[in-house]
Structure formats: C-alpha cells, structure tokens
CSV table of C-alpha atoms in Angstrom, one decimal:
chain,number,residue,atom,x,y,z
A,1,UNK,CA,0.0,0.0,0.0
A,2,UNK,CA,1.3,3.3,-1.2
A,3,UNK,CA,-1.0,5.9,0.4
A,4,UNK,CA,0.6,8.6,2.4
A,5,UNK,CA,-0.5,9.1,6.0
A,6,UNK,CA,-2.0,12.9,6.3
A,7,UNK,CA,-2.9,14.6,9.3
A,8,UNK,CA,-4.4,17.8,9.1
A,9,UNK,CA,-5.6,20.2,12.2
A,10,UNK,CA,-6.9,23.7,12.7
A,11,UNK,CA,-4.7,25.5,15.2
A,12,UNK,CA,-6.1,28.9,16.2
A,13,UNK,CA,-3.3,30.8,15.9
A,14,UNK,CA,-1.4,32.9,13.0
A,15,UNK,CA,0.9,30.9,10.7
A,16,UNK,CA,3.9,33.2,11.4
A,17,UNK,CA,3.0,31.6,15.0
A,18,UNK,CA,3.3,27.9,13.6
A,19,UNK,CA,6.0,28.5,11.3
A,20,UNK,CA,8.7,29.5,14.2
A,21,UNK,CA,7.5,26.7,15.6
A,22,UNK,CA,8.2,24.4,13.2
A,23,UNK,CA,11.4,26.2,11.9
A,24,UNK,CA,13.5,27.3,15.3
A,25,UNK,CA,15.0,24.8,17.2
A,26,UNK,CA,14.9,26.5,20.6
A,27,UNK,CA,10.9,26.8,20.0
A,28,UNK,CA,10.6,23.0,18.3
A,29,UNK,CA,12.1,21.9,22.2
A,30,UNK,CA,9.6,22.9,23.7
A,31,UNK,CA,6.8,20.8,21.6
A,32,UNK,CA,8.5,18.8,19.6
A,33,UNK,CA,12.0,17.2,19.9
A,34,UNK,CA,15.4,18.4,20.9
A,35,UNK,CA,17.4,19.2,17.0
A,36,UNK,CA,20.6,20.6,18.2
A,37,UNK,CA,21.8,20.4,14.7
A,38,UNK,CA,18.4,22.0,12.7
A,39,UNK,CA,18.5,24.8,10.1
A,40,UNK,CA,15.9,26.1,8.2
A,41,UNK,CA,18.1,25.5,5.2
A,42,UNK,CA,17.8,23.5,1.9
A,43,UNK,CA,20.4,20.3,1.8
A,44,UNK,CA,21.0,20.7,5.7
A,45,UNK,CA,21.0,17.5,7.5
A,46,UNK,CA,19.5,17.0,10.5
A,47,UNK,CA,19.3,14.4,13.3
A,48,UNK,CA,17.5,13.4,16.5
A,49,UNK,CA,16.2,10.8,19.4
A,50,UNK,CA,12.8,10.1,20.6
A,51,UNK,CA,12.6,12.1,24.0
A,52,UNK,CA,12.8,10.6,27.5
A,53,UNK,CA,16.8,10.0,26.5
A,54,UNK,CA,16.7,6.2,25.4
A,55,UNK,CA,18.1,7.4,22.7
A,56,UNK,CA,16.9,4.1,20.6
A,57,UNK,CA,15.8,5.2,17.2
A,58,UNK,CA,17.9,7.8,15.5
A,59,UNK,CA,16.1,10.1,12.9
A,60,UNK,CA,18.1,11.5,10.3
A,61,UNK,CA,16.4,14.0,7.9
A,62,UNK,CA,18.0,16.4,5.1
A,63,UNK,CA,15.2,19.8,4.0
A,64,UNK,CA,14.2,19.1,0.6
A,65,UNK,CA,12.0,22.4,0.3
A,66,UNK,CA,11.2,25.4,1.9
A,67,UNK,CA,8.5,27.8,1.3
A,68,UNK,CA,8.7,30.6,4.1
A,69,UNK,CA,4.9,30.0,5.7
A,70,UNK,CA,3.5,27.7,3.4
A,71,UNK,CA,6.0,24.6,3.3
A,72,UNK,CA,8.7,22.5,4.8
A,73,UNK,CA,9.3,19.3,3.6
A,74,UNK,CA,12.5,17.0,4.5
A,75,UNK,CA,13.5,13.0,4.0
A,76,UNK,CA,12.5,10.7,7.2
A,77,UNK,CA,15.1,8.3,7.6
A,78,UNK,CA,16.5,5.7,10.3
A,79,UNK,CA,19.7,4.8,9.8
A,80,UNK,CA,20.6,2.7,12.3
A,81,UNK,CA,17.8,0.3,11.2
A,82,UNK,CA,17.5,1.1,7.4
A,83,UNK,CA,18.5,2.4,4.5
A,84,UNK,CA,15.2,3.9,2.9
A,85,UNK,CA,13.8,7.1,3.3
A,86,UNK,CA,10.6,8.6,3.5
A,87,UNK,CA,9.6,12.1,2.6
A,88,UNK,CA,7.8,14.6,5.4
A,89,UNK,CA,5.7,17.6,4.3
A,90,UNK,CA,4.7,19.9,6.4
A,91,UNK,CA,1.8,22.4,4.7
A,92,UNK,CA,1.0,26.0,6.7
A,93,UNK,CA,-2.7,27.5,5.3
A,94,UNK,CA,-3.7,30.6,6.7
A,95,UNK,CA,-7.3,30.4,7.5
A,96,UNK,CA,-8.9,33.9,9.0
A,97,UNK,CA,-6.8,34.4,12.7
A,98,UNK,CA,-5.9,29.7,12.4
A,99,UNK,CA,-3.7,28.2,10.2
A,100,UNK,CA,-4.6,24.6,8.9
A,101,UNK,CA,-1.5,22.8,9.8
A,102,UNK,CA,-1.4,19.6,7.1
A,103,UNK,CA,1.2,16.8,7.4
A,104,UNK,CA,1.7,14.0,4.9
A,105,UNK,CA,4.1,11.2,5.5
A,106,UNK,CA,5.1,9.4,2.1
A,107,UNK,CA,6.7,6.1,2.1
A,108,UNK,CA,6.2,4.6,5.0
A,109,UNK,CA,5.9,1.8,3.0
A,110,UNK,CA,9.9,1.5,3.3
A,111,UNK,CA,10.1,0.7,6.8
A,112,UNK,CA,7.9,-2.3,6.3
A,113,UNK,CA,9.3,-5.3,8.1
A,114,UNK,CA,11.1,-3.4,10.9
A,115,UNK,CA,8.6,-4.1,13.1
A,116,UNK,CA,5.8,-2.6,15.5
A,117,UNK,CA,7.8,0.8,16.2
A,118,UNK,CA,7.9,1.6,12.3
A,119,UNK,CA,4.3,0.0,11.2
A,120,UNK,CA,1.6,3.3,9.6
A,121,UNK,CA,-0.6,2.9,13.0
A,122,UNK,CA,2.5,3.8,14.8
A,123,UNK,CA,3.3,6.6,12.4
A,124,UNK,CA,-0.1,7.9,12.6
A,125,UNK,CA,-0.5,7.8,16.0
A,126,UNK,CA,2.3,9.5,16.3
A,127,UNK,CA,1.9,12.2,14.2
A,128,UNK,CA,-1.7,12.5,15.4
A,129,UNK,CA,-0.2,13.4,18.7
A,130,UNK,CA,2.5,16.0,17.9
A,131,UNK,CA,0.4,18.3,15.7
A,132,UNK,CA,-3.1,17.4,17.4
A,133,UNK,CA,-1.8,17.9,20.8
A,134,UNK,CA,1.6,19.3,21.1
A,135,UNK,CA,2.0,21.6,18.4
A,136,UNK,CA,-2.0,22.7,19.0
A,137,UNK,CA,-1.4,23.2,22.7
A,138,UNK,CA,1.8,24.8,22.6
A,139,UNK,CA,0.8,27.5,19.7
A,140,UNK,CA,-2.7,28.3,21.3
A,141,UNK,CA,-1.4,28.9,24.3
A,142,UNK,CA,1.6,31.0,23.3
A,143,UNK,CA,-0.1,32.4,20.5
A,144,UNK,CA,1.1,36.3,19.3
C-alpha cells in the first residue's frame, strides 16, 4: 500500500505563529524534539532521538523544500535500522486568525518489516499526537 499518512488540524493561531514553531530549534524543544543540529536551510541534515533519552531510534532528515509560511518538507530516515527514506511535508494554510497545519508522510511503506515501532498505526498515532496535541497546545497557548 502506497497511500501517504496525512494529518491535518486547525490551530487557532497565526501561521507566522506555527511557522517558528516548526522552523527554530529553541521553539521546536519545547513541543516537539530536541534538534541541536536544525537549520531552516535546503540540503541541511538533520538528526534526532525520541525524548525521555533512550536514545533508541535515531532520525536522520535532510530539507528538501522550503516555502517561508506555506511549506517545509525533509526526508524521514533511520539509519541505524534502514537504508530507505521517506519524505515529510509539512503544509501552513492561513485560514482567518488559524492556520490549517497539514502533514503528509510518504513512504512509510519502506520501513515495512522493521517491526511494531515503524508500522503506519504507529506513524499515525504519532503524528496525530505532535500536531493534534503538542503543536495545537503549545501555539494556542503561546499564540502572538
């Protein structure tokens, strides 16, 4: 199966609002994981744990695209486990004094057999939670 995971929520607050938060690393922190080594760049490389310091699945990514508050999409990778990569977009649509934050996931399909930890529920109930909970919480409440 081939279908991308997409996750798409209404955060009531001002794109400018979402788009630091999804572009500087001292903001990302405090929602959504520690990336020491982030830039807002296209061809930077950029890697991460899982919080809570088990530091048991490395995420390597490299920014594909950048559109300044519409669209940041980067590769998805694992590289302890696996060669493949998939791609992350992240879309920004202004929508009055919200923004419609839309995710897609493409490829997940390439982490099939690594078990549970990589399987699409995992991925979308991850995803669900960092933008439906995490980002929305964190931008509504520290909204302009």
């Amino acid at each position: 199966m081939n279908t991308p995971i997409t996750v798409q929520y209404k955060i009531n607050a001002p794109v400018e609002k979402i788009w630091k938060a999804l572009t500087d690393k001292t903001e990302m922190k405090l929602w959504y994981f520690d990336i020491p080594d982030f830039e807002p760049e296209v061809g930077k490389q950029f890697n991460f744990y899982e919080p809570g310091g088990e530091n048991k699945f490395h995420h390597q990514c490299v920014i594909i695209e950048i559109v300044l508050l519409q669209k940041l999409k980067h590769t998805w990778s694992y590289p302890d486990f696996s060669d493949q990569k998939t791609m992350v977009t992240w879309e920004l649509l202004p929508e009055e004094d919200a923004t419609v934050v839309k995710l897609t996931h493409e490829g997940i399909e390439n982490f099939s057999g690594l078990g549970d930890s990589f399987s699409r529920e995992s991925f979308i109930g991850g995803w669900n939670a960092i933008i439906g909970q995490s980002l929305k919480e964190y931008s509504e409440k520290n909204s302009l």
